[in-house]
Amino acid sequence: LTQGPLAGRHVLVTSGPTHEPIDPVRYIANRSSGAQGTALAIALRDLGANVTFVTGPASVPPPAGVTVVRVETAQQMLVAVQAALPADVAVFAAAVADWRVANAAGQKMKKDGSGQAPALSFAENPDILATVSRMAVGRPALVVGFAAETEQVEAHATAKRARKGCDWIVANDVSPATGIMGGSENAVTLITAEGAEHWPRMGKDAVARQLAARISATLGAADSP
Ligand code: C5P
């Protein structure tokens, strides 16, 4: 039997990049490693939560002791997230591609000898965080999004929180001078309804543990299972 302050709670975490196919062998991706999402899933699991971990093709392995759902594309991630609901908490740490290739080819694209390069066109992907945040029925009690910013972190993240309709935004400054992207440390600003909190710089595992503790405290204050 699981014990801990989040025992009996279902927490959904998205993590990693998405891959958007160009043809059956090529895709568009991003550099997300899945490190922060994985650390969060571990920290939530360690507080006793029943964690569903919906992950794109990440470079770090998914944690043990959670339900892992592997997806490739943003559209598949949305379907997997909807299938995993209901949840008490949903944390969206995935780096979802904003666009997919609208004219992806069913067969491997070939050079035709004309010297002409193919033209890709794009379609906007669903915003999974915004979709779940705005659910009229069955919305998780706490919905947490992430924001990677390179300037005016607090202002941009506060605007993002309102735009997406989520409860919290965990924002970080990913400008190259910080060394945060691809590094092992993070300095986050937590945006809630009450305003902005600037957390000191610490390891990504420590950020995950503090966020998990904060989630647990917030749920515990709302009601007990
Ligand atoms: O708008 P932006 O991509 O900066 O928002 C980041 C937040 O939104 C992250 O929590 C990310 O997981 C989520 N997101 C999403 N679906 C998208 C785009 C972003 O869930 N299509």
mmCIF file of N, CA, C and O in Angstrom, residues 4-11 87-89 139-142 213-225:
data_model
loop_
_atom_site.group_PDB
_atom_site.id
_atom_site.type_symbol
_atom_site.label_atom_id
_atom_site.label_comp_id
_atom_site.label_asym_id
_atom_site.label_seq_id
_atom_site.Cartn_x
_atom_site.Cartn_y
_atom_site.Cartn_z
ATOM 1 N N GLY A 4 2.178 8.265 2.206
ATOM 2 C CA GLY A 4 2.704 9.592 1.933
ATOM 3 C C GLY A 4 1.561 10.561 1.776
ATOM 4 O O GLY A 4 0.403 10.146 1.643
ATOM 5 N N PRO A 5 1.877 11.859 1.775
ATOM 6 C CA PRO A 5 0.825 12.873 1.745
ATOM 7 C C PRO A 5 -0.006 12.862 0.461
ATOM 8 O O PRO A 5 -1.127 13.366 0.459
ATOM 9 N N LEU A 6 0.548 12.273 -0.623
ATOM 10 C CA LEU A 6 -0.224 12.235 -1.876
ATOM 11 C C LEU A 6 -0.817 10.848 -2.141
ATOM 12 O O LEU A 6 -1.284 10.582 -3.255
ATOM 13 N N ALA A 7 -0.808 9.972 -1.153
ATOM 14 C CA ALA A 7 -1.409 8.643 -1.327
ATOM 15 C C ALA A 7 -2.879 8.791 -1.707
ATOM 16 O O ALA A 7 -3.583 9.630 -1.140
ATOM 17 N N GLY A 8 -3.313 8.022 -2.685
ATOM 18 C CA GLY A 8 -4.708 8.087 -3.127
ATOM 19 C C GLY A 8 -4.969 9.190 -4.136
ATOM 20 O O GLY A 8 -6.078 9.316 -4.645
ATOM 21 N N ARG A 9 -3.944 9.973 -4.440
ATOM 22 C CA ARG A 9 -4.096 11.051 -5.438
ATOM 23 C C ARG A 9 -3.554 10.596 -6.783
ATOM 24 O O ARG A 9 -2.490 9.969 -6.857
ATOM 25 N N HIS A 10 -4.274 10.944 -7.843
ATOM 26 C CA HIS A 10 -3.789 10.674 -9.195
ATOM 27 C C HIS A 10 -3.203 11.954 -9.778
ATOM 28 O O HIS A 10 -3.891 12.983 -9.852
ATOM 29 N N VAL A 11 -1.936 11.888 -10.147
ATOM 30 C CA VAL A 11 -1.252 13.051 -10.718
ATOM 31 C C VAL A 11 -0.778 12.702 -12.127
ATOM 32 O O VAL A 11 -0.117 11.681 -12.337
ATOM 33 N N ALA A 87 -7.826 13.325 -13.057
ATOM 34 C CA ALA A 87 -6.653 13.412 -12.186
ATOM 35 C C ALA A 87 -6.903 14.536 -11.181
ATOM 36 O O ALA A 87 -7.646 15.479 -11.468
ATOM 37 N N ASP A 88 -6.282 14.429 -10.025
ATOM 38 C CA ASP A 88 -6.380 15.497 -9.034
ATOM 39 C C ASP A 88 -5.498 16.671 -9.425
ATOM 40 O O ASP A 88 -5.825 17.831 -9.164
ATOM 41 N N VAL A 89 -4.361 16.339 -10.039
ATOM 42 C CA VAL A 89 -3.376 17.356 -10.424
ATOM 43 C C VAL A 89 -2.853 17.006 -11.810
ATOM 44 O O VAL A 89 -2.642 15.825 -12.111
ATOM 45 N N ARG A 139 -12.215 19.069 -14.712
ATOM 46 C CA ARG A 139 -10.900 19.707 -14.684
ATOM 47 C C ARG A 139 -10.165 19.294 -13.409
ATOM 48 O O ARG A 139 -10.738 19.291 -12.320
ATOM 49 N N PRO A 140 -8.874 18.953 -13.515
ATOM 50 C CA PRO A 140 -8.105 18.661 -12.304
ATOM 51 C C PRO A 140 -8.148 19.866 -11.355
ATOM 52 O O PRO A 140 -8.200 21.021 -11.802
ATOM 53 N N ALA A 141 -8.091 19.584 -10.049
ATOM 54 C CA ALA A 141 -8.178 20.660 -9.063
ATOM 55 C C ALA A 141 -7.011 21.632 -9.186
ATOM 56 O O ALA A 141 -7.137 22.823 -8.889
ATOM 57 N N LEU A 142 -5.865 21.111 -9.631
ATOM 58 C CA LEU A 142 -4.682 21.959 -9.775
ATOM 59 C C LEU A 142 -4.022 21.666 -11.126
ATOM 60 O O LEU A 142 -3.658 20.526 -11.398
ATOM 61 N N ALA A 213 6.235 19.175 -2.997
ATOM 62 C CA ALA A 213 5.810 19.488 -1.625
ATOM 63 C C ALA A 213 4.741 20.578 -1.643
ATOM 64 O O ALA A 213 3.766 20.537 -0.886
ATOM 65 N N ARG A 214 4.926 21.555 -2.526
ATOM 66 C CA ARG A 214 3.972 22.657 -2.627
ATOM 67 C C ARG A 214 2.621 22.161 -3.154
ATOM 68 O O ARG A 214 1.559 22.576 -2.683
ATOM 69 N N ILE A 215 2.676 21.263 -4.140
ATOM 70 C CA ILE A 215 1.452 20.661 -4.684
ATOM 71 C C ILE A 215 0.724 19.903 -3.577
ATOM 72 O O ILE A 215 -0.484 20.037 -3.385
ATOM 73 N N SER A 216 1.493 19.132 -2.823
ATOM 74 C CA SER A 216 0.919 18.338 -1.745
ATOM 75 C C SER A 216 0.273 19.238 -0.693
ATOM 76 O O SER A 216 -0.850 18.976 -0.228
ATOM 77 N N ALA A 217 0.942 20.305 -0.318
ATOM 78 C CA ALA A 217 0.411 21.227 0.695
ATOM 79 C C ALA A 217 -0.868 21.888 0.196
ATOM 80 O O ALA A 217 -1.834 22.058 0.947
ATOM 81 N N THR A 218 -0.882 22.250 -1.089
ATOM 82 C CA THR A 218 -2.056 22.927 -1.661
ATOM 83 C C THR A 218 -3.257 21.992 -1.708
ATOM 84 O O THR A 218 -4.371 22.387 -1.360
ATOM 85 N N LEU A 219 -3.030 20.752 -2.108
ATOM 86 C CA LEU A 219 -4.127 19.773 -2.157
ATOM 87 C C LEU A 219 -4.616 19.461 -0.761
ATOM 88 O O LEU A 219 -5.815 19.355 -0.526
ATOM 89 N N GLY A 220 -3.666 19.306 0.156
ATOM 90 C CA GLY A 220 -4.023 18.975 1.525
ATOM 91 C C GLY A 220 -4.873 20.058 2.155
ATOM 92 O O GLY A 220 -5.794 19.773 2.927
ATOM 93 N N ALA A 221 -4.584 21.317 1.768
ATOM 94 C CA ALA A 221 -5.354 22.430 2.307
ATOM 95 C C ALA A 221 -6.755 22.467 1.705
ATOM 96 O O ALA A 221 -7.713 22.858 2.357
ATOM 97 N N ALA A 222 -6.860 22.006 0.442
ATOM 98 C CA ALA A 222 -8.162 22.064 -0.245
ATOM 99 C C ALA A 222 -9.129 21.027 0.338
ATOM 100 O O ALA A 222 -10.275 21.322 0.600
ATOM 101 N N ASP A 223 -8.666 19.798 0.509
ATOM 102 C CA ASP A 223 -9.480 18.742 1.145
ATOM 103 C C ASP A 223 -8.580 17.538 1.391
ATOM 104 O O ASP A 223 -7.491 17.462 0.860
ATOM 105 N N SER A 224 -9.008 16.624 2.208
ATOM 106 C CA SER A 224 -8.209 15.426 2.448
ATOM 107 C C SER A 224 -8.896 14.233 1.799
ATOM 108 O O SER A 224 -10.118 14.194 1.743
ATOM 109 N N PRO A 225 -8.106 13.281 1.269
ATOM 110 C CA PRO A 225 -8.714 12.149 0.585
ATOM 111 C C PRO A 225 -9.493 11.245 1.540
ATOM 112 O O PRO A 225 -9.240 11.255 2.730
#
